[in-house]
Structures are given as C-alpha cells and as structure tokens.
XYZ file of C-alpha atoms in Angstrom:
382
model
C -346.214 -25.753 103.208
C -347.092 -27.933 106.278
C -350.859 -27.047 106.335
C -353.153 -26.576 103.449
C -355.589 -24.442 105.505
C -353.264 -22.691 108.510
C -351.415 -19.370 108.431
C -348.361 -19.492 109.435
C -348.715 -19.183 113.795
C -345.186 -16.907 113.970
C -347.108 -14.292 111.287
C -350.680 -13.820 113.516
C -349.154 -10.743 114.861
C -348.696 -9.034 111.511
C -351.993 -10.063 110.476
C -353.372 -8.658 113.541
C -351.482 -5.116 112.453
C -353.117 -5.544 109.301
C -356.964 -5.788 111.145
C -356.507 -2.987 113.002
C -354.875 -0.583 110.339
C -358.085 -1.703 108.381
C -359.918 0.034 111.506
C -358.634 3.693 110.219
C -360.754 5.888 107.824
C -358.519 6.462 104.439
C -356.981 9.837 104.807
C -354.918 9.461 102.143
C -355.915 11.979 99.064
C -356.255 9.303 97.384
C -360.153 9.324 95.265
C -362.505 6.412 95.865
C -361.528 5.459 91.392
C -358.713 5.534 92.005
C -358.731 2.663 94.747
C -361.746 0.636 92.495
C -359.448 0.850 89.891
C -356.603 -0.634 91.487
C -358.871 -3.021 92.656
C -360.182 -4.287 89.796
C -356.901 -4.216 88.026
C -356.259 -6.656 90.986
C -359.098 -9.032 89.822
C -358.285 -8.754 86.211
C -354.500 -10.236 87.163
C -355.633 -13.039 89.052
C -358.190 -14.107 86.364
C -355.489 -14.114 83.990
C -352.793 -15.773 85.976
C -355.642 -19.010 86.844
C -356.857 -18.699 83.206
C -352.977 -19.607 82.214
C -352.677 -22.282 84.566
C -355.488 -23.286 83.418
C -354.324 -23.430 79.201
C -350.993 -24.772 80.842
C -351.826 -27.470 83.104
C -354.410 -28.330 79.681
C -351.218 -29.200 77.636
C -349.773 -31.127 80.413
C -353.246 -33.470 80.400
C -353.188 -33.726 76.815
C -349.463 -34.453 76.667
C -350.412 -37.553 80.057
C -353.193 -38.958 77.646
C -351.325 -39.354 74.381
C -348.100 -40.822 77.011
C -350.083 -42.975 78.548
C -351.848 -44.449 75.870
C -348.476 -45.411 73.881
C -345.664 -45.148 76.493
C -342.357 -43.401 75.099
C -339.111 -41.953 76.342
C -339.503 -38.958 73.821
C -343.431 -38.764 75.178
C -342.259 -38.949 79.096
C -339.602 -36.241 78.629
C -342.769 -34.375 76.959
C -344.995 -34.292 79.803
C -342.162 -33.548 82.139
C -341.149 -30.155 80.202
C -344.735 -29.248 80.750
C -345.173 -29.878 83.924
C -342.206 -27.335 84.441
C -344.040 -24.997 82.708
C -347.048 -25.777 84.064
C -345.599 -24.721 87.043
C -344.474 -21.112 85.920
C -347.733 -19.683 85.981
C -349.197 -21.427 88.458
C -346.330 -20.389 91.075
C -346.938 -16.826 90.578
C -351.044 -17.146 91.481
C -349.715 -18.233 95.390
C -349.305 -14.011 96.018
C -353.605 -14.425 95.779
C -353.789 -16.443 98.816
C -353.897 -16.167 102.708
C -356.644 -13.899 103.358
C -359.995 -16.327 102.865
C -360.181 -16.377 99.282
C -361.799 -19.262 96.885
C -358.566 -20.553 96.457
C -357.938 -21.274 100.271
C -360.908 -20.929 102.285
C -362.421 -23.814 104.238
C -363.733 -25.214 100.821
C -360.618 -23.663 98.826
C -359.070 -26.613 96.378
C -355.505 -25.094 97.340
C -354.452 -28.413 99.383
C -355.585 -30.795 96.472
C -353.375 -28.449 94.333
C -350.369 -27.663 95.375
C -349.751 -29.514 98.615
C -346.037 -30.353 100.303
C -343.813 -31.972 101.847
C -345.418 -35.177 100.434
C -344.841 -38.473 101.649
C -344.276 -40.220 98.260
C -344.849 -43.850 99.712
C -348.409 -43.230 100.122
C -348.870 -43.314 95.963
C -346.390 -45.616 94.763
C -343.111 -47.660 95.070
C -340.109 -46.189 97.003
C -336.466 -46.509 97.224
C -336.454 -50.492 99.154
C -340.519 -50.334 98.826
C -341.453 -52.079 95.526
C -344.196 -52.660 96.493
C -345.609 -49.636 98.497
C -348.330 -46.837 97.428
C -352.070 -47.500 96.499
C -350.910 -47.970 92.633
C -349.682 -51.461 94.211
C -352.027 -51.627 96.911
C -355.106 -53.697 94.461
C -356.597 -54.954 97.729
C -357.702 -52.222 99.918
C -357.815 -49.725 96.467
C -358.908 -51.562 93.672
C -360.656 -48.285 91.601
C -358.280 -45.089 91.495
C -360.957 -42.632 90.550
C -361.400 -38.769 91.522
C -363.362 -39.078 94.445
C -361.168 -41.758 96.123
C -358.109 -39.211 95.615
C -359.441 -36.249 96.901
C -361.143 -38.236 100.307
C -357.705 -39.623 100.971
C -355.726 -36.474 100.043
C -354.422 -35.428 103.395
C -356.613 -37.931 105.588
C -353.843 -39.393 107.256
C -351.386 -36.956 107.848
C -350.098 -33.196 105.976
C -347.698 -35.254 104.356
C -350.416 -37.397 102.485
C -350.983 -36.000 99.612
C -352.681 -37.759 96.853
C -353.239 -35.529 94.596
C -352.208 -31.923 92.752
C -348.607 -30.654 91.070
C -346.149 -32.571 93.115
C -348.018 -35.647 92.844
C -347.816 -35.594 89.520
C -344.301 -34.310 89.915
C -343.434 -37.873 92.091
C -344.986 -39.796 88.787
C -343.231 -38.253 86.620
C -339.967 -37.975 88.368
C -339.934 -40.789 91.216
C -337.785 -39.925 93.631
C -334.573 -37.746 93.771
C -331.752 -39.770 95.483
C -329.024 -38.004 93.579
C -326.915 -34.860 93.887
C -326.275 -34.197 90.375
C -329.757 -34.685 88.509
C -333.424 -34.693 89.939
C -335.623 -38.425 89.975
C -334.908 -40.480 87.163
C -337.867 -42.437 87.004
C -337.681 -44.502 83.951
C -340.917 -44.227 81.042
C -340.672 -48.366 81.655
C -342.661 -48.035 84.658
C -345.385 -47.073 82.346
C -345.103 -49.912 80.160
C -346.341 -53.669 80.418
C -343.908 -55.632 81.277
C -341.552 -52.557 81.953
C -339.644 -51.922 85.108
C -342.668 -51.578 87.656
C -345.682 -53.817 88.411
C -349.470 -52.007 87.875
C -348.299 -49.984 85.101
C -352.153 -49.364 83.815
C -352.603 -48.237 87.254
C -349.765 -45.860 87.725
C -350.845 -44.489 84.217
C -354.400 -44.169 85.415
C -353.163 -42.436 88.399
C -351.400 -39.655 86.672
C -354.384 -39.276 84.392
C -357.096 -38.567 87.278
C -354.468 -36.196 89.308
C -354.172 -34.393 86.440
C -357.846 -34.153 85.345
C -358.658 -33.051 89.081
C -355.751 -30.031 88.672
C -358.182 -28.954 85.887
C -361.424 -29.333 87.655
C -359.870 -26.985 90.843
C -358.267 -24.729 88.509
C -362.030 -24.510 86.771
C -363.546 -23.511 89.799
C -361.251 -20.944 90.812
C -361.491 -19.621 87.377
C -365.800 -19.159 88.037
C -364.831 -17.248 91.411
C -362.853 -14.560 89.708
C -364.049 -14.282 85.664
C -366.818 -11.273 85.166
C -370.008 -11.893 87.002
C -368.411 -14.553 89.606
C -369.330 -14.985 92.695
C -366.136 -13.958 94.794
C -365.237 -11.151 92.299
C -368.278 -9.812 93.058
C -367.852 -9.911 96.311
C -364.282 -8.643 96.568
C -365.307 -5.755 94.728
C -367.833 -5.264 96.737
C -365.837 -4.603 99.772
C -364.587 -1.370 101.032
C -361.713 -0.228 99.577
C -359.806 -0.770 103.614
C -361.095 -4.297 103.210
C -359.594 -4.524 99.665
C -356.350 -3.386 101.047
C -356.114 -5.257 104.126
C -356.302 -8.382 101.837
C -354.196 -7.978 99.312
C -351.375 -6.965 101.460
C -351.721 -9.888 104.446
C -351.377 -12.345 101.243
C -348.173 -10.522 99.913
C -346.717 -9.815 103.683
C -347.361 -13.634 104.562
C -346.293 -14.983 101.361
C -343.094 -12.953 101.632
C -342.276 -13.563 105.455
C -344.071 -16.686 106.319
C -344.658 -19.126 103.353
C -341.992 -18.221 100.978
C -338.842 -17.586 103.511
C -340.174 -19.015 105.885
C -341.833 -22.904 105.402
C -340.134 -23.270 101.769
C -336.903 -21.667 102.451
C -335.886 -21.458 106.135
C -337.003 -24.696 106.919
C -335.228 -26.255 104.246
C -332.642 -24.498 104.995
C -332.332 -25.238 108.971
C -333.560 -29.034 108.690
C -330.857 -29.729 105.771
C -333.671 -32.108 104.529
C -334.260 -32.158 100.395
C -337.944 -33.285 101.468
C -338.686 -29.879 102.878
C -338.375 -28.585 99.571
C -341.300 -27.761 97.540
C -340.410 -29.637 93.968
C -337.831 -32.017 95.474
C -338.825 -34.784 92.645
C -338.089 -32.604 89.871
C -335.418 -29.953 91.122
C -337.965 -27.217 90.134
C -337.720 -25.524 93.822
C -335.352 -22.520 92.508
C -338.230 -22.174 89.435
C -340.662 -22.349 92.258
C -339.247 -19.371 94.680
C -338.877 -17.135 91.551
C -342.178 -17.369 90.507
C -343.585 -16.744 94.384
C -341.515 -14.131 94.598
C -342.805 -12.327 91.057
C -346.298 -12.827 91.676
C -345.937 -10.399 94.915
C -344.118 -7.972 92.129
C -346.739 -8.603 89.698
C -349.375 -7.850 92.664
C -347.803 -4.280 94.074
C -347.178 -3.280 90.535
C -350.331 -4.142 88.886
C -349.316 -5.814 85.935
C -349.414 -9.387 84.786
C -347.584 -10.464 81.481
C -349.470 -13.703 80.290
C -347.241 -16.953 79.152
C -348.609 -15.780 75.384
C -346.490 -12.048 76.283
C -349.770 -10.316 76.147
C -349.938 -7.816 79.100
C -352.777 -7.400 81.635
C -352.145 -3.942 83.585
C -353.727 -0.820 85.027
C -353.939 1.321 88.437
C -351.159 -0.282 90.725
C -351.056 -0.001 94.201
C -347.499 0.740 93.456
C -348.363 3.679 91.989
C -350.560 4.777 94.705
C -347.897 4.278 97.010
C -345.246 6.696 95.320
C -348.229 9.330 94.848
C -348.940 9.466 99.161
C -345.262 8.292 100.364
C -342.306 8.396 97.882
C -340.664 7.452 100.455
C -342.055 4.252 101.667
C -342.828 3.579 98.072
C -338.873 3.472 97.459
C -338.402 1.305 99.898
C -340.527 -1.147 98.711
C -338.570 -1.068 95.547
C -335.352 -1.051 96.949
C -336.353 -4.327 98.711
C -338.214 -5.882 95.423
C -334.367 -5.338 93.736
C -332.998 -6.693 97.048
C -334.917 -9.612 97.233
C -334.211 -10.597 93.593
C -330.720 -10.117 93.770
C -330.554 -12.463 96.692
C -332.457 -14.823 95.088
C -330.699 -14.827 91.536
C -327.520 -15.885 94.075
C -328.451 -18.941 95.186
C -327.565 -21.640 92.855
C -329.763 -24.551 91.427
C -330.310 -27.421 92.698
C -332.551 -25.893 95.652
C -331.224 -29.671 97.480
C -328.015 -28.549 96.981
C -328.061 -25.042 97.920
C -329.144 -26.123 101.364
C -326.471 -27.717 101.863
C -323.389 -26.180 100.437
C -325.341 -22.562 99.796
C -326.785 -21.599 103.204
C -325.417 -18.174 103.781
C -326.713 -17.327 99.873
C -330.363 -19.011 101.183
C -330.126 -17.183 104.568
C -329.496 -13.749 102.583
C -332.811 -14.355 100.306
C -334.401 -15.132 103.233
C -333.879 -11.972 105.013
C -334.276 -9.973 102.384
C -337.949 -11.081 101.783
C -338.582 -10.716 105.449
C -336.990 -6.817 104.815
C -339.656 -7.205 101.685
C -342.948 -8.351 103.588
C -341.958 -5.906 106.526
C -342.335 -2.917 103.447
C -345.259 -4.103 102.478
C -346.926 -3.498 105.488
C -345.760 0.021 105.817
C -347.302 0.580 102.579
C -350.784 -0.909 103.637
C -351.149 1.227 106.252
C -350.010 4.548 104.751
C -353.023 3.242 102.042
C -355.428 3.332 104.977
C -354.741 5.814 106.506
C-alpha cells in the first residue's frame, strides 16, 4: 500500500455508508448474546492469527541468527522458506485493519511491518549501485540498531521503508530482475570476503528487522490477549460499533487495498514494483491469504498453522438467520472471488503483464465481494 496510515481516498464514501448505518437502532431479532458472541469470537481469531505470526516470524529469527552466525547456502534457502511461511499467517491478520485499531492507529506498528512499494536502494546495493543503501553507507550510519530503523522507516518518502517483511524479503532475495525466478541474491553477500562489501553489516541488518517484526507483533499481541487493553475496549463497544468496524476493514480490504492498491495498480502501471512481495514472487501467496482472512472474518473461524481450529458465533451465520438472501450473496461472491483468483497464474510480475484480463476479473469480483459485505452490515444494524 502507498500509505501506512491513509484509507484509501476513492473508499471514504463507503465508509461514510458504514457511519451512518451505525446511526440505526438494531431491529434485527437478533439477541444482544448473540451479537457478544460473535464479537468475541471476533477477538478470539485475531489473537490467534497475531499469536501465529508471532511463533512464525520466531522461527524465521532463529533460522537469521544461526545463518548469520555461520553463512550457508543450505542455511539461506532456510530462512527464505520461512519467511514464506512467515508470511501465510501474517497475510490473513490484514482483514483486522482499517477501522483505528492497535495495529493501525496513529501509534499502530502496521507501517514498520508490512510496508510497500519499497525503494530497495535506501538499505543496500542495487542493480548498477554497489555501493548504495545504509549497509554501505559507514559514514552517515555507522550503528544499525532498532531505533535508527524505525526513525528512518518512512522519513523520506512512502517508499522508504527500513524495516518489516519486505525488508527482510529485499535481504533475503535482492532484487528480482528476471522473468522466470524471483531475486537471486547469493548467501556470499553474507560472507567475508563473499560477493558484497559490509557483510557483518548486512547480516546485522537482517537481524534487527527481524527482532523489531517480533517486538510489533508483541505489542499487538498485549492489545488483543484476555485482559488487554483494546480487547477490552472493543468489547466494550456497542454491538453497532462492533459491526461498523469489522465490516469497513473487510469492505476496504476487499475494494480498496486488496483490488485496488495491490492489484489494480499493478495491474494498470505494468510495474513489478507495485507488487507487494516483488523480491520473492510471494504476491499470488500474498492476495490469497488477504483474501481468506476476510473469509475467516465473516465466517468466524480461524484454523491455526498447527490445524487446531478457533471458531464460534459467525456473523455469517447471523446473516443467513435475518437475510438468506443477502447472506447467499455474500457466498456466491466469496466462491466468485476465489475462483477468480485461483485463475491468475504465478508469478504476480508476470500475470500483469501477460494475465491482465485474469487480474481484472479477480479484481472485480472482490469489488462485487466488498460491495456484499456492506449489504450485510447494514441488514446487521438495522
């Protein structure tokens, strides 16, 4: 996305829908438990979702620090199969943001975690750039630590980002500049006297990014676990207030972040860098995962990377009990929307260029998708 901290400008007028429907008193039949409990199924999914990318992203520091301290092909091709999986969880928590929650309020940690497009040149060498990036910069940066990461993150422009997943990504990867295979950043540039100057540097570097994807995950984790502070509050709220959240995050995730800023964009500019993991090829992983948190959301249910299964009152379920019909319609453009998607074919730079009409048709149909979601919201506050 372009901005951390901005919702989407073409999506103000659904949000605005959503305000107002929030205005109505529930006339719905449905009880007051009944609502409570599908909120606080809600808050039981998101725990779980930021407790596995939590565990995940864990593995993925554990794998850096054994890497780094004894550099190896078979230990670089380590880290980067975590770092995919890292991603799998973590990709589904983005249906829990855009309505002013701990993730992305004005103190959220969501632009020091998952950040993009990313200029890559601000970290470390480019393609005819050897020397480029603060990992060769000694002068003017002559400590990497956390604090010096997260003050730069995003200080002089959107695109630069210091630190979270795709930075990471770019140090693991380096660049893509090929059709057929994502970055091929050689383990070498890890090792003294390997293919890259300021290899203790660069190795530091991907340590402390991702130490500091722990640290935010951590603190998103205290908002939502039993007794934190925004759980409380989110429970707290009426059950219209609940509502009114939950669905602006799914309808702008579906309409304006997902097909909109990672897809259409893409898309329409033809550019690989307006894809969200253009290092690592992962952007097909990426809209999957978007796209099943929003499923995982409406349906209440949340199957952890260990196959246990957190679950209970859906607003799915709510749905089909006050309007079968606009309930079916919601799943009829859940199975549209991942039909569409399962057509376009990996790699995501590709696609864009020699896919568009199968991008174009995912694209619509997640518009069709965030356009049902808001007829459900409202017939839930009514």
């Amino acid at each position: 996305m372009y901005s951390t901290k901005v919702i989407p400008l073409f999506l103000s007028a659904l949000s605005v829908l959503f305000f107002l429907a929030s205005c109505n008193s529930p006339e719905t039949g449905l009880s007051e438990d009944e609502l409570k409990a599908a909120a606080s199924n809600y808050a039981d999914i998101v725990l779980a979702n930021y407790q596995d990318s939590y565990d995940e992203a864990a593995k993925l520091k554990e794998l850096i620090d054994v890497f780094v301290a004894a550099p190896s092909e078979a230990g670089f091709e380590a880290c980067r199969e975590q770092w995919l999986k890292a991603r799998v969880p973590y990709g589904q928590t983005e249906a829990f943001r855009f309505y002013g929650g701990p993730i992305d309020d004005e103190d959220g940690p969501e632009g020091l975690l998952n950040a993009w497009p990313m200029d890559e040149n601000f970290i470390d060498y480019v393609e005819g750039e050897p020397d480029a990036g603060m990992i060769n910069d000694l002068e003017q940066y002559p400590e990497i630590n956390k604090q010096l990461l997260t003050d730069l993150n995003e200080s002089f422009s959107e695109e630069s980002i210091f630190t979270g997943y795709h930075a990471v990504e770019f140090l693991l990867w380096g660049q893509d500049l090929f059709a057929d295979s994502p970055g091929r950043r050689p383990y070498t540039d890890y090792l003294e006297g390997g293919t890259a100057p300021n290899p203790e540097r660069r190795g530091q570097y991907l340590q402390i990014t991702a130490d500091l994807i722990l640290d935010h995950l951590n603190t998103l984790i205290a908002e939502w676990k039993e007794g934190g502070a925004y759980r409380n509050s989110f429970l707290a709220l009426s059950q219209e207030e609940v509502i009114t959240k939950i669905f602006t995050s799914l309808g702008e995730l579906s309409k304006g972040e997902l097909s909109g800023e990672r897809m259409f964009v893409a898309v329409d500019s033809k550019d690989q860098e307006n894809e969200h993991s253009c290092f690592a090829d992962n952007t097909i992983s990426d809209i999957e995962e978007n796209f099943r948190g929003m499923v995982n959301v409406y349906r209440g249910q949340y199957t952890k990377v260990n196959g246990e299964v957190v679950s209970g009152v859906s607003y799915a379920a709510l749905a089909a009990k006050i309007n079968p019909e606009k309930a079916q319609a919601v799943d009829e453009a859940i199975k549209a929307s991942e039909q569409a998607i399962e057509e376009i074919p990996a790699p995501f730079d590709q696609a864009i260029l020699n896919n568009q009409k199968e991008v174009l048709a995912a694209v619509s149909a997640l518009e069709d998708l965030s356009d049902t979601f808001a007829d459900v919201s409202f017939e839930l506050k009514k």
